Coordinates of C-alpha atoms in Angstrom, one line a residue:
Chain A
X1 CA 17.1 -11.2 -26.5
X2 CA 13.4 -9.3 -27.2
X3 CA 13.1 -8.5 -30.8
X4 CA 12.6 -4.5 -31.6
X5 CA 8.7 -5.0 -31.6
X6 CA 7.5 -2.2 -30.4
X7 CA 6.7 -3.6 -27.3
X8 CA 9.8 -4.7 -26.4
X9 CA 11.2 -1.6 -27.2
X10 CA 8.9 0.4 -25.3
X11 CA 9.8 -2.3 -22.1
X12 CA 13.8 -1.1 -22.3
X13 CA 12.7 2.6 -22.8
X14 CA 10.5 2.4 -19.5
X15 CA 12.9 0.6 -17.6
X16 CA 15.4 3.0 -18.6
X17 CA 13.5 6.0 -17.7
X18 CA 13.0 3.9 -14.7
X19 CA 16.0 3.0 -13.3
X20 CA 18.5 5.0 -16.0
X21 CA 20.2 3.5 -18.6
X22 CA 23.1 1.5 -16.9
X23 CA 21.0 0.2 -14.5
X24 CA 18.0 -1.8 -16.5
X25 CA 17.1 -5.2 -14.4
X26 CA 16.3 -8.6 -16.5
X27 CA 12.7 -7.9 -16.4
X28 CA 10.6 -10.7 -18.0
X29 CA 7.2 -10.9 -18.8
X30 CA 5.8 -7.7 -19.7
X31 CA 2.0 -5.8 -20.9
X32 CA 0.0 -2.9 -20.6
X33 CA -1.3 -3.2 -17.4
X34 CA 2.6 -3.2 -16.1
X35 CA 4.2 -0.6 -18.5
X36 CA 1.3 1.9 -17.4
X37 CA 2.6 1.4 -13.5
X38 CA 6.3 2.0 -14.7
X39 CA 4.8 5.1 -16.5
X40 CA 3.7 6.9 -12.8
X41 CA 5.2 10.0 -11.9
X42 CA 3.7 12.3 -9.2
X43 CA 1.7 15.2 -10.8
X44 CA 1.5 18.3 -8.4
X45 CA -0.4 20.6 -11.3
X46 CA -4.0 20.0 -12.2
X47 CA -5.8 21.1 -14.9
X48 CA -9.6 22.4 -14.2
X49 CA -11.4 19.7 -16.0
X50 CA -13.5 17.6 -13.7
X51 CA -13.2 13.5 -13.6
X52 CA -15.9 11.7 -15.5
X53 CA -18.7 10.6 -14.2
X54 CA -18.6 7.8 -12.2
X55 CA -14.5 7.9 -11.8
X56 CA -14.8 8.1 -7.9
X57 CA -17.0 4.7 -7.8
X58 CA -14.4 2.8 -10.2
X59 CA -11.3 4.2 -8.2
X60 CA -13.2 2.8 -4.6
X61 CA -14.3 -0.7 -6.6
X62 CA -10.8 -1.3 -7.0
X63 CA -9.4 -0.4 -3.8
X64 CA -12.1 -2.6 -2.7
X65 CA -10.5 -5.3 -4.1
X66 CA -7.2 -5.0 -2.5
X67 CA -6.4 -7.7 -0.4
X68 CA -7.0 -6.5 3.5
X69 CA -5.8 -8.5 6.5
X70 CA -8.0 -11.0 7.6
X71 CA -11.1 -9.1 5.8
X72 CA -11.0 -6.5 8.3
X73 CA -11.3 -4.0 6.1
X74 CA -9.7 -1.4 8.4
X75 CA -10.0 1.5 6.5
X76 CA -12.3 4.1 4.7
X77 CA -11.9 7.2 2.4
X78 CA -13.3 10.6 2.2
X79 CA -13.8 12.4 -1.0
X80 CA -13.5 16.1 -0.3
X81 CA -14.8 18.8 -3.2
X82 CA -16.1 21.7 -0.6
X83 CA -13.4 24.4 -1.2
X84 CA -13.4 25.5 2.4
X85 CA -12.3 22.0 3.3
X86 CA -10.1 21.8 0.5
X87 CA -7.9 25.1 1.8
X88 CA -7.8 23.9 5.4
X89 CA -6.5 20.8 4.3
X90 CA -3.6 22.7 2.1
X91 CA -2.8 24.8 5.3
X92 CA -2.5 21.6 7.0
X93 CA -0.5 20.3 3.9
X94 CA 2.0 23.0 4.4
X95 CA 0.1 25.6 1.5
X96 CA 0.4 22.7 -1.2
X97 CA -1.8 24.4 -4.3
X98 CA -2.9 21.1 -5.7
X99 CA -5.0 20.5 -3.3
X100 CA -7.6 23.3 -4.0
X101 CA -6.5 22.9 -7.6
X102 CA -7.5 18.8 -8.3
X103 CA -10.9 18.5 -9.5
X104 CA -11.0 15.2 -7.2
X105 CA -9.1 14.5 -3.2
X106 CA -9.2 11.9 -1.5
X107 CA -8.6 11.4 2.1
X108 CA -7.4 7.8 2.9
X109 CA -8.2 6.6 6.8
X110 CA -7.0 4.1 8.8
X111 CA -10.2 3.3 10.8
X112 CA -10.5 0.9 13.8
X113 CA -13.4 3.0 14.7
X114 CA -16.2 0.5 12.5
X115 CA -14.7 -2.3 14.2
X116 CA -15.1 -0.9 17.4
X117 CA -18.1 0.1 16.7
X118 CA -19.3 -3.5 16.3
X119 CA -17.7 -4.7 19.4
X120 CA -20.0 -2.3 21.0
X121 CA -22.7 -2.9 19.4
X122 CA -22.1 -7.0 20.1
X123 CA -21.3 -6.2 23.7
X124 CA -17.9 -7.6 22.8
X125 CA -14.8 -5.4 23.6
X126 CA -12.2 -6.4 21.2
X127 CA -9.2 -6.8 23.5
X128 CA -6.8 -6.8 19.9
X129 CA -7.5 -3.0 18.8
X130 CA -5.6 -0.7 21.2
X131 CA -2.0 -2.3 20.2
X132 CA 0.3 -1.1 17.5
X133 CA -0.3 -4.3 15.3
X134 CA -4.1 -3.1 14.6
X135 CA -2.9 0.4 13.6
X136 CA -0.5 -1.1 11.6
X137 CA -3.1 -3.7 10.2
X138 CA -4.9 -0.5 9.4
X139 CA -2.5 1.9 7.8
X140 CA -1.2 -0.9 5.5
X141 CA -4.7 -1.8 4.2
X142 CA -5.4 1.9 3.7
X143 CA -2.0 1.9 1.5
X144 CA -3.0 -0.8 -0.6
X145 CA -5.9 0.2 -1.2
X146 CA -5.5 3.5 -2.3
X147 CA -2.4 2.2 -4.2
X148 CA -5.4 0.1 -6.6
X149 CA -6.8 3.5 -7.1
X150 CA -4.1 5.1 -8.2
X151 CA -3.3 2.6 -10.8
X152 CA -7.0 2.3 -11.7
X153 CA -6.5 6.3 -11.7
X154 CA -3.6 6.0 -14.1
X155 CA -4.5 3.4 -16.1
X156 CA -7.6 6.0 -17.0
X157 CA -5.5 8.6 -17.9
X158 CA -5.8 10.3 -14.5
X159 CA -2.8 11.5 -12.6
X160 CA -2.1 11.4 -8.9
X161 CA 0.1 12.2 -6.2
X162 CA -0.2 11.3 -2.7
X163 CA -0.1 13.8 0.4
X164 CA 1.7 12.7 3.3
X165 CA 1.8 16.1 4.4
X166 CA -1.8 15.6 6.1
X167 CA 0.2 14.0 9.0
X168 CA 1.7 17.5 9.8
X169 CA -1.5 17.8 11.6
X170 CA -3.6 15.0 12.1
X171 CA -6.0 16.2 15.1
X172 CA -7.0 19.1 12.6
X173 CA -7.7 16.5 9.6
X174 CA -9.5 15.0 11.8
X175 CA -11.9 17.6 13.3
X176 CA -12.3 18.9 9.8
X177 CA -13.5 15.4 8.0
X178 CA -15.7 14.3 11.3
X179 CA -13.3 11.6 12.1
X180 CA -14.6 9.6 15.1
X181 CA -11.9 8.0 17.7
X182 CA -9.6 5.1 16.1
X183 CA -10.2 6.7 12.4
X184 CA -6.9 8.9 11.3
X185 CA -6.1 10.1 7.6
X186 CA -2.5 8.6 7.1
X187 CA -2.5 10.6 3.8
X188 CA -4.2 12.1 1.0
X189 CA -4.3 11.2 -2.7
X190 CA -4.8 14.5 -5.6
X191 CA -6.9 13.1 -8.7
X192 CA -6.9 14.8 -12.1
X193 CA -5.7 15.5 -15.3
X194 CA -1.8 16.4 -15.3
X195 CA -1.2 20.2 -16.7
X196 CA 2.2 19.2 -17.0
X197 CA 2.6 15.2 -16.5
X198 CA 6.5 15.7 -16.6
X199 CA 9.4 13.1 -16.9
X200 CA 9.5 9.8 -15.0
X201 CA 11.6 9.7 -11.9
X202 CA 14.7 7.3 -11.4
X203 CA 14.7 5.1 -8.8
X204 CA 17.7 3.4 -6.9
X205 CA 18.5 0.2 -8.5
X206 CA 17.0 -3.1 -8.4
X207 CA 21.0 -4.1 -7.1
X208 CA 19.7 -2.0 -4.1
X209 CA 16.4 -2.9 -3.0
X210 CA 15.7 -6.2 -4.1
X211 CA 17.9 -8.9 -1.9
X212 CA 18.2 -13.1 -2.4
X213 CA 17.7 -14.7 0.3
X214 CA 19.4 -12.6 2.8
X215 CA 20.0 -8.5 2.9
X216 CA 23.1 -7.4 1.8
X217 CA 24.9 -4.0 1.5
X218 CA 28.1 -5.1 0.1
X219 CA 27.8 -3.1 -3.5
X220 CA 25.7 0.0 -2.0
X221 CA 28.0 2.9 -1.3
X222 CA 28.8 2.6 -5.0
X223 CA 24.8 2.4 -5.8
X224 CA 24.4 5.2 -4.4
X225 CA 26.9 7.3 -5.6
X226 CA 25.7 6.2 -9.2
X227 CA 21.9 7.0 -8.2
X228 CA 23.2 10.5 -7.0
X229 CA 24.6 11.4 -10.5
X230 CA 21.5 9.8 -12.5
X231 CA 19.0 12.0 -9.7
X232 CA 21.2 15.2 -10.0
X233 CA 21.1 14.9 -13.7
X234 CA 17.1 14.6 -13.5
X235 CA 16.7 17.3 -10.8
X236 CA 18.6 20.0 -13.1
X237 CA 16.5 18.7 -16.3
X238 CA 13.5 19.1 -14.2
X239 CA 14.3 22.8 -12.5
X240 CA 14.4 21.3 -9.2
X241 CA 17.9 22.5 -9.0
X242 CA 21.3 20.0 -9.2
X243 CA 20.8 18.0 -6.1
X244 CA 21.7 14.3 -5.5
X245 CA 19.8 12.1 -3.7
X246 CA 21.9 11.7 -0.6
X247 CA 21.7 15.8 -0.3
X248 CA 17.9 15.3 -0.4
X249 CA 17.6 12.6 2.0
X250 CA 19.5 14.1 4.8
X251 CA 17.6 17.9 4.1
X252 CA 14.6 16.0 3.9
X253 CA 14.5 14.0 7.3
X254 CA 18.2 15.6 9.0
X255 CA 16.1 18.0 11.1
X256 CA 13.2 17.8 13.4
X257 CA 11.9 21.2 11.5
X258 CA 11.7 19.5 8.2
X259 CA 9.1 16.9 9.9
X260 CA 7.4 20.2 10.2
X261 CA 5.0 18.6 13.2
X262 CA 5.1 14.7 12.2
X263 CA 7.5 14.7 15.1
X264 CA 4.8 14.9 17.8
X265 CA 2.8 11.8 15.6
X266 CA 2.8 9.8 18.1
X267 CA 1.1 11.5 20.3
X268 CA -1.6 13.0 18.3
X269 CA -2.7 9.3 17.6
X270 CA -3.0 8.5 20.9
X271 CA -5.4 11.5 21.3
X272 CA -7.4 10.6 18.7
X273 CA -8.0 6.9 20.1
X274 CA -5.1 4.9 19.1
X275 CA -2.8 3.9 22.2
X276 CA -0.5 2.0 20.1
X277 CA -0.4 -0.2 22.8
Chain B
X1 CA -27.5 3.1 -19.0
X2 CA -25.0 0.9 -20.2
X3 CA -25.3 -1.5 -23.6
X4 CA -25.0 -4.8 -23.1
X5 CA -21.5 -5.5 -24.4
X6 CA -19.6 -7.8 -23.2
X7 CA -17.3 -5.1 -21.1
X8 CA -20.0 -3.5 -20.3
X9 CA -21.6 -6.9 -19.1
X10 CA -18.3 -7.8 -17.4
X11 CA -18.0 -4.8 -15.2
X12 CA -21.7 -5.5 -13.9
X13 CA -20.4 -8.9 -13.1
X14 CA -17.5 -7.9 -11.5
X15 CA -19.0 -5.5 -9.3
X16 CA -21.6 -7.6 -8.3
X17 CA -19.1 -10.4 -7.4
X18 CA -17.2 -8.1 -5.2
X19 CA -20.0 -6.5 -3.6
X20 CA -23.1 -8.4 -4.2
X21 CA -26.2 -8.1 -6.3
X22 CA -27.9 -5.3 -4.4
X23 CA -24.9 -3.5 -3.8
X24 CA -23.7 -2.5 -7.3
X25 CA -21.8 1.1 -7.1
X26 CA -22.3 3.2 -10.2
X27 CA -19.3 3.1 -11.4
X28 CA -18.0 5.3 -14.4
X29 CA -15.1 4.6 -16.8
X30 CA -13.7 0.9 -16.9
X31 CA -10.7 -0.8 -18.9
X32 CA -8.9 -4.2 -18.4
X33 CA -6.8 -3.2 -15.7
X34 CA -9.6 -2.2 -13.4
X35 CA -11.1 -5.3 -14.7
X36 CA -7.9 -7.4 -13.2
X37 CA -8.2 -5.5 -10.1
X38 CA -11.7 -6.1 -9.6
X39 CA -10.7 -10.1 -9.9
X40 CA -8.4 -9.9 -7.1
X41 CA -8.6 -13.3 -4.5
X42 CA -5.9 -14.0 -2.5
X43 CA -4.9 -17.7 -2.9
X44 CA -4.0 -20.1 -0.4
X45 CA -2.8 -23.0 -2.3
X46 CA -0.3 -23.3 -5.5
X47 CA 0.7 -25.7 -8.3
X48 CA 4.6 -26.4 -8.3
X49 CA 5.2 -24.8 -11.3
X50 CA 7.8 -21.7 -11.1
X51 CA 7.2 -18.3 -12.5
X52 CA 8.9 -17.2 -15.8
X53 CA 12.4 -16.0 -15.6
X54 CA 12.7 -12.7 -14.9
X55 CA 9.4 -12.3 -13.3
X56 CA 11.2 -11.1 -10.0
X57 CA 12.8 -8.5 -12.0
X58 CA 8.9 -7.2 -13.5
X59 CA 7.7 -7.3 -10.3
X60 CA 9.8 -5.1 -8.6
X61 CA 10.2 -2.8 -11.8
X62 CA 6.2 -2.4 -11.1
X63 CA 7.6 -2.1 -6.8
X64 CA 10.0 0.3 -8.0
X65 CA 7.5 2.6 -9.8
X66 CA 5.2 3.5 -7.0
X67 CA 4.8 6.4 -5.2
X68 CA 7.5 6.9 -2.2
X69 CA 7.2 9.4 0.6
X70 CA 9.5 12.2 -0.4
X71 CA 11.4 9.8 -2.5
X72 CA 12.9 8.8 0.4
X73 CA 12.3 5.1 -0.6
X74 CA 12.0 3.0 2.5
X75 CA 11.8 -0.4 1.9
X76 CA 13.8 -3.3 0.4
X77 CA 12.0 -6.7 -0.5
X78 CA 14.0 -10.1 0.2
X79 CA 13.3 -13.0 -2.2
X80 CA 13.5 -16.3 -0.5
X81 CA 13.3 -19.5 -2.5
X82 CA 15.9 -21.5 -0.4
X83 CA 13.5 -24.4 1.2
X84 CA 15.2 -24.2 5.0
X85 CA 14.4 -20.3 5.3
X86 CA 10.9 -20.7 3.6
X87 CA 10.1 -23.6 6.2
X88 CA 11.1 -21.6 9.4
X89 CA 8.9 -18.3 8.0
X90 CA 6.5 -21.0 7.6
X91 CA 6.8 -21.4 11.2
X92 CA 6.6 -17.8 12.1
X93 CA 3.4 -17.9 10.4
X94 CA 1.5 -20.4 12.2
X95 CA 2.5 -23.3 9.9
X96 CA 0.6 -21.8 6.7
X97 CA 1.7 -24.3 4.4
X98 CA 1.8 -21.7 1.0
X99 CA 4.8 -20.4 2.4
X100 CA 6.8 -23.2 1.6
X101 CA 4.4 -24.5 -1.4
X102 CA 4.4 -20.8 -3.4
X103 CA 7.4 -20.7 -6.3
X104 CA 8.4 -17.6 -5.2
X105 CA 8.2 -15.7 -2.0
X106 CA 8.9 -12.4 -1.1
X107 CA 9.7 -10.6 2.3
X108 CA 8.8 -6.7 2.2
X109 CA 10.7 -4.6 4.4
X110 CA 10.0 -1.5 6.1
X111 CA 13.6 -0.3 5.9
X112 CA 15.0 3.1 7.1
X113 CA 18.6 0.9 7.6
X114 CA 19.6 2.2 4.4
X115 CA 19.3 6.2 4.8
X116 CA 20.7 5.8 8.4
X117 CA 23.8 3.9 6.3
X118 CA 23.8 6.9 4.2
X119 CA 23.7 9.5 7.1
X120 CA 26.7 7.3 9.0
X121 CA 28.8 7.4 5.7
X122 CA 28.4 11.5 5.2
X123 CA 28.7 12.1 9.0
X124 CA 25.3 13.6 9.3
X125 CA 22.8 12.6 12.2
X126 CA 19.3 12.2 10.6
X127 CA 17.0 13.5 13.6
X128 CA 13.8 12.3 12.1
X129 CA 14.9 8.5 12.1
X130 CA 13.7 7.4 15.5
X131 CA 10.1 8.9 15.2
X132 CA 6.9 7.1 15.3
X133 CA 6.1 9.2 11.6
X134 CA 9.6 7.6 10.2
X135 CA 8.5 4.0 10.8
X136 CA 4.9 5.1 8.9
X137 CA 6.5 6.2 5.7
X138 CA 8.4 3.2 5.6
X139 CA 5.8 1.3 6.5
X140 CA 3.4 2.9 3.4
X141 CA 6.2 2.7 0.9
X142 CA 6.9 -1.3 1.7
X143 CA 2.6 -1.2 1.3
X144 CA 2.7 0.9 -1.9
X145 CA 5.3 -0.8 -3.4
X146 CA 4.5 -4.3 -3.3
X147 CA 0.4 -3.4 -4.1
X148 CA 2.4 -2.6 -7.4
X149 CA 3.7 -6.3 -7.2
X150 CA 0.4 -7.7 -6.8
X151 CA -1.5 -6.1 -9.7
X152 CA 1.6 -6.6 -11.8
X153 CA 1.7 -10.3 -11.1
X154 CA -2.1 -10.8 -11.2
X155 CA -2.2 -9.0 -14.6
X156 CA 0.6 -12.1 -15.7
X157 CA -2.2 -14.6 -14.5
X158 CA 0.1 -15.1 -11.3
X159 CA -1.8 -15.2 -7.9
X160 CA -0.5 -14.3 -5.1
X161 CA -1.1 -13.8 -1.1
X162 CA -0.2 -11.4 1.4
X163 CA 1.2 -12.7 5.0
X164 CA 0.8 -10.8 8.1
X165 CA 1.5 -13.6 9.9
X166 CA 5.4 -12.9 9.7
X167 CA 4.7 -10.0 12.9
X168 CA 3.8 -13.0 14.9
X169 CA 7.4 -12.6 15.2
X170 CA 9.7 -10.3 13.6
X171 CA 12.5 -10.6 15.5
X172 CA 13.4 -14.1 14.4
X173 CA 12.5 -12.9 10.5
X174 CA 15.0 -10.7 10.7
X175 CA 17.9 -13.4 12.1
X176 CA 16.5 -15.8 9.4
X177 CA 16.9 -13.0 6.5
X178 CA 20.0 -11.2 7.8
X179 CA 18.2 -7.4 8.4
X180 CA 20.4 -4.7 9.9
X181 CA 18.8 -2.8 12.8
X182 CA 16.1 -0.4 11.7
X183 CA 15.2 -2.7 8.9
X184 CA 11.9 -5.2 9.6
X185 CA 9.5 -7.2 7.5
X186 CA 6.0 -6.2 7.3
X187 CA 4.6 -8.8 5.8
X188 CA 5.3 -11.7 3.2
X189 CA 3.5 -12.4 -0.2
X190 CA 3.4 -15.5 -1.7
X191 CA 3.6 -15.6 -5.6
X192 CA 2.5 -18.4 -7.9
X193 CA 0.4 -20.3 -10.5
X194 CA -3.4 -21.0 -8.3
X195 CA -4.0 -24.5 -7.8
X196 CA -7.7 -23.6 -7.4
X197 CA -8.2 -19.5 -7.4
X198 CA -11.5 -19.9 -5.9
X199 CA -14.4 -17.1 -6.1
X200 CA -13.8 -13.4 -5.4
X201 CA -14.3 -12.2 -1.5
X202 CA -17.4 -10.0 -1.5
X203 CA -16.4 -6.9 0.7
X204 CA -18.1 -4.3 2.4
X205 CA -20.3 -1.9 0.2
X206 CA -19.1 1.4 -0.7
X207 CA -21.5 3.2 1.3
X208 CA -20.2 1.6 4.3
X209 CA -16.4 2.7 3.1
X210 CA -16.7 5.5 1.0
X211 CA -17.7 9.3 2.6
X212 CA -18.5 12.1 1.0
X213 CA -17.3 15.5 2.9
X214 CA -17.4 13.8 6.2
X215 CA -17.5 10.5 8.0
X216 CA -21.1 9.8 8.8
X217 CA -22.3 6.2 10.2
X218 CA -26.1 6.9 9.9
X219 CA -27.1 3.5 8.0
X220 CA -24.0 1.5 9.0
X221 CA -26.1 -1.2 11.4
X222 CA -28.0 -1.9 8.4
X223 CA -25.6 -2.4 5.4
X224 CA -23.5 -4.1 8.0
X225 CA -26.5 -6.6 8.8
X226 CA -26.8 -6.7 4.8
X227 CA -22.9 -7.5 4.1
X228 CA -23.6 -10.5 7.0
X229 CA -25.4 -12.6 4.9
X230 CA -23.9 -12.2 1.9
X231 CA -20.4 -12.9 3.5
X232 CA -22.3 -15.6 5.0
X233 CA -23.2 -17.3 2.1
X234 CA -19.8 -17.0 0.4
X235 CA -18.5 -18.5 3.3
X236 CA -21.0 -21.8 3.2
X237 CA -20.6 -21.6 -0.9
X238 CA -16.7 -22.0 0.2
X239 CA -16.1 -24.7 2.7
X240 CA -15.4 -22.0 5.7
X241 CA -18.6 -21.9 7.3
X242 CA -21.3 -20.0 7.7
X243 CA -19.7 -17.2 9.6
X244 CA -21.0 -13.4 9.3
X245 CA -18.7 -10.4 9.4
X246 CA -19.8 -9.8 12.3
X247 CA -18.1 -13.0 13.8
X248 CA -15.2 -13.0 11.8
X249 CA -14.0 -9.8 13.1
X250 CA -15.0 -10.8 16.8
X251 CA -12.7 -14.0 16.4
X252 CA -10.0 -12.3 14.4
X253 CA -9.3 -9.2 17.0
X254 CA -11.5 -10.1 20.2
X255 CA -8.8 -12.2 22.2
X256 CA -5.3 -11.2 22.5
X257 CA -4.7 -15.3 22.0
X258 CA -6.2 -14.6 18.4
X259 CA -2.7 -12.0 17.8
X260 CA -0.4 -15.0 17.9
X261 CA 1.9 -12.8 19.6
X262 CA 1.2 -9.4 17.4
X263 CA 0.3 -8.0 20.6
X264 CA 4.3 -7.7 21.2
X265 CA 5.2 -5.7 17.8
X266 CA 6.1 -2.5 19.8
X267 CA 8.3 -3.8 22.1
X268 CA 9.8 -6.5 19.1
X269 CA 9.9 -3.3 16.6
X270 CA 11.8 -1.4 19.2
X271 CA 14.5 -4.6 19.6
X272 CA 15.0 -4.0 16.0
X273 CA 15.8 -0.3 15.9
X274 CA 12.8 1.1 15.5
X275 CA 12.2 3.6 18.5
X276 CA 8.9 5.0 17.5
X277 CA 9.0 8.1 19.1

């Protein structure tokens, strides 16, 4: 058993926040660097105050140094600050506020398009980048990535929340940032300081998502239904009305409206180069 | 500019390590976790010795705690240790030898299997399952998460390395780890003590990644002709080489031969439930 130092103490408190109080995991080792990731929530209200000086090249050196599949480095990001840009992208977002409201946004791209470019410029064609595996290569490095600025965000005092609502639209995003063929935003990422940072959100259990050896379901009808009281229980605290998870899943992707346009994806990155081949 | 103390002195270091001495970004705030970050390598060869207990458990706490696409959380990760299945995904992945070497391995998994569970159970057809955007978000999340895993572990002096290789054929990793239709595995990591953790991978210079407004290429040729010798060098410094970028990329993604059978995903994704629409 830990001993009450404070750290330990402050490990079962963010576990518990984390994953409620009946459902804390064995964790082990434990420091700063890790109890600031369990501290994340998304923050969707900015105050005015710009980022210090500098913020935008520290967030970039660490997604830098995110590993990236076979060095491609398959992706790039746009910082955006013009307001204009900043309130087409919001429309695209479906009129999300914090958009025009975060001192800093970043757009993160999966972008065959500098690889292609050196093909071209090699007199090579790169037979490998019209399939699905490249734009797969691509959106995963952009993810991980980004993900290192968001911690390097957070572990400044910064808060964040990604915006996967840019996909509603992605021809647009990509007319408005200059986007050349085989480059798409996959999602956006709001940088500032919280107005209202707000309480961690529960996940589903470790039980749940973490599998030995082979996946297993036995045990989740019953994780679920315990998840749905602990998110109900959060949603009501947090004025987002009593709702369980389960009701949120299925009103979240039950209808083709809810995708509000994601459902014609597909097809909107083959227009803008990728054949997904 | 900055004083010379030692962070101060460290963060030069570290951005010069990761993108050269005539590429330093001017980078603002800094702290120890950036300073992990920024010390990233991905290691290809590990001691025997196994992780602490409950290290699993931190490491998907940190999973748990990153952002997920309408909290729709989309992924599972499978922990292998169990020498037959490592061997086999050891196969899958061209015979990289880590696999089966690493203490602890872990499979991440884009998984939308466990809300189309949850749709069966209340009777509800969840219409956005089959799309193209669907497989994304799951995709993303499985990304997100197990970034969180990799700075978590890295912060505990762990290293650890990403595996793509497991879409040479994703099919079979799903017999070998028992996933339900609509469940697949992005990519392994391997997780352990470095035998040798070798010198950071310079990468491309910000200027080449980062855009401000809009995507521009203007002096791309040249920083691309500058990032050739000094990948060069590391590569001759490290026993791999001395191969540019610019060859690199040309070997990795020329030749269909060079996807090991990637250039099926699609139609193996689609086998396993995923429709892509």
């Amino acid at each position: 058993m830990d001993s009450l130092t404070p750290t330990a103490a402050g490990k079962t408190e963010a576990l518990a926040a984390r994953y409620g109080r009946d459902a804390i995991p064995p964790a082990g080792p434990w420091n700063e660097t890790i109890a600031g990731m369990l501290g994340h929530r998304s923050v969707r209200a900015y105050r005015p105050d710009p980022v210090p000086e500098g913020t935008l090249e520290t967030l970039v050196a660490a997604a830098s140094s995110a590993a990236t599949s076979s060095n491609l480095q398959t992706w790039s990001v746009v910082a955006v600050r013009d307001p204009a840009t900043l309130a087409a992208l919001a429309e695209v977002a479906s009129g999300q506020k914090h958009i025009r409201q975060c001192p800093l946004f970043l757009v993160w791209v999966a972008d065959l398009s500098r690889n292609a470019r050196l093909g071209e410029a090699e007199g090579v064609t790169l037979e490998g980048l019209p399939y699905f595996e490249s734009f797969l290569v691509a959106a995963v490095d952009a993810a991980l990535a980004a993900q290192n600025a968001v911690v390097a965000a957070e572990s400044l005092g910064l808060s964040t929340v990604y915006i996967g609502a840019l996909r509603n639209d992605v021809e647009r995003v990509a007319g408005l940032l200059g986007l050349p063929p085989g480059a798409v935003g996959v999602f956006g990422l709001c940088v500032g300081y919280a107005a209202n940072p707000g309480e961690v959100k529960p996940r589903l259990p470790q039980a749940t998502v973490l599998h030995h050896e082979r996946y297993g379901t036995d045990a989740e009808a019953a994780q679920r239904a315990a998840y749905d009281d602990l998110l109900r229980d959060f949603s009501a605290r947090n004025e987002m009305g009593p709702e369980t998870w389960t009701r949120r899943v299925i009103n979240r992707i039950g209808t083709l409206k809810a995708m509000a346009g994601r459902d014609r994806l597909a097809a909107a990155m083959r227009a803008l180069g990728f054949p997904l081949r």
